[in-house]
Coordinates of C-alpha atoms in Angstrom, one line a residue:
M287 CA -29.8 47.2 -41.0
T288 CA -29.9 46.0 -44.4
H289 CA -32.5 44.2 -46.8
G290 CA -31.7 42.6 -50.2
G291 CA -28.4 43.1 -49.9
V292 CA -28.4 46.6 -49.5
P293 CA -26.5 48.2 -46.3
A294 CA -28.5 50.6 -44.0
S295 CA -25.3 52.8 -43.2
G296 CA -22.5 52.3 -45.8
G297 CA -21.9 48.8 -43.7
V298 CA -21.0 45.5 -44.8
L299 CA -23.6 43.8 -47.6
S300 CA -25.8 41.6 -46.2
D301 CA -27.8 38.3 -48.0
V302 CA -25.3 38.0 -50.5
W303 CA -22.5 35.5 -51.6
I304 CA -19.2 36.1 -52.6
K305 CA -16.3 35.1 -54.2
I306 CA -12.8 35.4 -53.0
D307 CA -9.6 33.7 -54.8
G308 CA -12.0 30.8 -56.0
I309 CA -14.0 30.1 -52.4
Y310 CA -17.6 30.8 -52.5
Y311 CA -18.9 32.4 -49.5
Y312 CA -22.4 33.8 -47.9
C313 CA -22.3 36.5 -46.3
R314 CA -24.9 37.8 -43.5
G315 CA -23.7 41.3 -42.8
E316 CA -21.6 42.8 -40.3
A317 CA -21.4 41.4 -36.4
P318 CA -20.8 44.2 -33.8
D319 CA -17.1 44.3 -33.9
G320 CA -17.2 45.6 -37.8
S321 CA -16.2 42.2 -39.3
P322 CA -17.9 40.6 -41.9
R323 CA -20.1 37.5 -41.1
L324 CA -18.6 35.3 -44.2
A325 CA -20.1 32.1 -44.0
P326 CA -17.9 29.3 -46.7
L327 CA -20.1 27.3 -48.9
N328 CA -19.4 23.9 -50.1
H329 CA -20.7 24.1 -53.4
P330 CA -21.1 27.1 -55.9
P331 CA -24.5 29.2 -55.7
Y332 CA -26.2 27.8 -58.9
G333 CA -28.6 30.5 -59.7
K334 CA -27.7 33.3 -57.5
T335 CA -25.6 36.3 -58.0
V336 CA -21.8 36.3 -57.4
Y337 CA -19.7 39.2 -55.9
G338 CA -16.2 38.3 -56.8
L339 CA -13.1 39.8 -55.6
N340 CA -9.7 38.8 -56.5
S341 CA -6.1 40.3 -57.1
K342 CA -6.4 40.3 -60.4
N343 CA -9.5 42.0 -61.7
G344 CA -11.2 43.5 -58.6
L345 CA -14.5 43.3 -57.7
T346 CA -16.4 41.4 -60.5
V347 CA -20.6 40.2 -60.2
E348 CA -21.5 37.3 -62.4
K349 CA -24.9 35.6 -62.2
L350 CA -24.1 31.6 -62.0
P351 CA -26.4 29.4 -64.5
Y352 CA -29.0 27.4 -62.2
R353 CA -27.6 23.9 -62.5
L354 CA -28.8 20.8 -60.4
R355 CA -26.2 19.2 -57.9
T356 CA -25.4 15.5 -58.8
A357 CA -27.7 14.8 -55.0
T358 CA -30.5 16.4 -56.3
T359 CA -29.9 14.6 -59.8
V360 CA -30.1 11.2 -57.6
I361 CA -32.9 11.9 -55.5
L362 CA -34.9 13.3 -58.2
A363 CA -34.1 9.9 -60.5
A364 CA -35.3 8.2 -56.9
A365 CA -38.6 9.7 -56.9
A366 CA -39.1 8.9 -60.6
L367 CA -38.1 5.3 -59.7
A368 CA -40.9 5.0 -56.8
L369 CA -43.3 6.6 -59.1
V370 CA -43.1 3.6 -61.5
L371 CA -42.1 1.1 -59.3
I372 CA -44.3 1.1 -56.4
P373 CA -47.8 1.3 -58.3
L374 CA -45.8 -2.0 -60.2
A375 CA -44.8 -3.9 -56.9
L376 CA -48.1 -3.3 -54.6
A377 CA -50.9 -3.4 -58.2
G378 CA -51.2 -7.0 -57.8
S379 CA -51.8 -7.2 -53.8
D380 CA -52.9 -4.0 -52.6
P381 CA -53.8 -1.4 -55.2
I382 CA -55.2 1.0 -52.4
L383 CA -51.9 1.0 -50.9
A384 CA -50.0 1.5 -54.1
W385 CA -52.4 4.5 -54.6
T386 CA -51.6 5.5 -51.0
A387 CA -47.7 4.9 -51.1
T388 CA -46.8 6.4 -54.4
P389 CA -47.6 9.7 -53.4
V390 CA -46.6 9.7 -50.0
A391 CA -42.8 8.2 -51.2
V392 CA -42.8 10.6 -54.2
G393 CA -43.8 13.8 -52.7
A394 CA -41.1 12.9 -49.4
L395 CA -38.4 12.4 -51.8
L396 CA -39.3 15.8 -54.1
L397 CA -39.3 17.6 -50.8
L398 CA -35.8 16.0 -49.7
A399 CA -34.3 17.1 -53.6
V400 CA -35.4 20.8 -52.9
I401 CA -33.7 20.9 -49.5
T402 CA -30.8 18.7 -51.1
Q403 CA -30.8 21.8 -54.0
T404 CA -31.0 25.1 -51.2
A405 CA -30.2 24.0 -48.0
H406 CA -26.5 25.1 -48.9
L407 CA -27.3 28.3 -50.1
R408 CA -27.7 30.3 -46.6
P409 CA -25.3 28.2 -44.0
H410 CA -25.2 29.2 -40.6
D411 CA -22.1 30.6 -39.7
A412 CA -20.7 30.7 -36.1
I413 CA -21.2 34.0 -34.4
S414 CA -18.3 36.3 -33.4
A415 CA -17.1 36.3 -29.9
A416 CA -18.4 39.9 -29.7
E417 CA -22.1 38.9 -30.7
A418 CA -22.0 36.4 -28.3
Q419 CA -21.0 38.5 -25.7
Q420 CA -23.3 41.2 -26.5
A421 CA -26.2 38.5 -26.7
A422 CA -25.2 37.1 -23.1
D423 CA -25.0 40.9 -21.9
Q424 CA -28.8 41.7 -23.1
A425 CA -29.5 38.6 -21.7
Y426 CA -28.2 39.4 -18.5
I427 CA -29.5 42.7 -18.6
N428 CA -33.4 41.6 -19.7
S429 CA -33.2 39.2 -16.7
E430 CA -32.0 41.7 -14.2
Y431 CA -34.9 44.5 -15.4
D432 CA -37.2 41.2 -14.9
A433 CA -36.5 40.7 -11.7
A434 CA -36.7 44.2 -10.5
E435 CA -39.9 44.9 -11.7
R436 CA -41.2 41.3 -10.2
R437 CA -39.7 42.8 -6.8
A438 CA -40.8 46.1 -7.2
R439 CA -44.7 44.5 -7.6
Q440 CA -44.1 42.3 -5.0
Q441 CA -42.7 45.3 -2.6
A442 CA -45.9 47.5 -3.8
A443 CA -48.3 44.4 -2.7
S444 CA -46.7 44.0 0.6
A445 CA -47.0 47.7 1.4
H446 CA -50.6 48.0 0.4
N447 CA -51.1 44.9 2.1
T448 CA -49.4 46.1 5.5
Q449 CA -51.2 49.8 5.0
Q450 CA -54.1 47.8 5.0
W451 CA -53.5 45.8 7.8
Q452 CA -52.2 48.3 9.9
A453 CA -55.3 51.0 9.1
A454 CA -57.8 47.9 10.5
V455 CA -55.7 47.6 13.6
W456 CA -55.4 51.4 14.0
A457 CA -59.5 51.7 13.8
Q458 CA -60.1 48.6 16.2
T459 CA -57.9 50.3 18.7
A460 CA -59.9 53.4 18.0
Q461 CA -63.2 52.0 18.2
I462 CA -62.2 50.3 21.4
N463 CA -60.8 53.6 23.1
Q464 CA -63.9 55.5 22.0
T465 CA -65.9 52.9 23.6
L466 CA -63.7 52.6 26.8
N467 CA -63.4 56.3 27.2
P468 CA -65.9 58.0 25.0
G469 CA -65.8 61.5 24.0
T470 CA -61.6 61.6 24.4
D471 CA -59.3 61.7 21.6
T472 CA -57.1 58.5 20.6
Y473 CA -53.5 58.8 19.9
R474 CA -52.1 57.0 16.7
P475 CA -48.5 56.4 16.1
Y476 CA -48.7 59.2 13.4
G477 CA -50.5 61.6 15.4
Q478 CA -54.0 62.2 16.7
S479 CA -57.4 59.8 15.5
P480 CA -59.3 61.8 14.4
P481 CA -57.3 64.6 13.1
L482 CA -57.9 67.8 14.9

């Protein structure tokens, strides 16, 4: 298990950004087969610490400066325009709608800007074949265990009901035999009733 990029037992770093020969990757840790789980990034992880691996310098560590992506800048400009244009467009006709629509539109655009700026930092990588097989095996084991537990509970309930039914039948048979033949012993399948 890893936390904050520190491997638990000498494995691959987790939750770190890596630059290998000019290409940025996000490392999720180590797959069960021992390979690192790397997901390529479309954009540099601005504002993050990046571990660089290259053939010239070996391992380098650099903190990328924080910078807004172009799409984020466009969305923030649209939010500023919405902040000005919506009240101007609706002020003459419906001021209540203007005061309601403005915060909703600007808030939605600001949320979109945050998502656009940060969504690429932790991309979803395709899991390895070993991880997929391990997950499938674990799901099968869990389902078999649950099914066996249900069967055991059902069999225990069935056996308990059968024992109660047999005890009731034997008690009725013994009562009938005692009524028909008072003072004599009654034999059941598993011995004498009442026992000696």
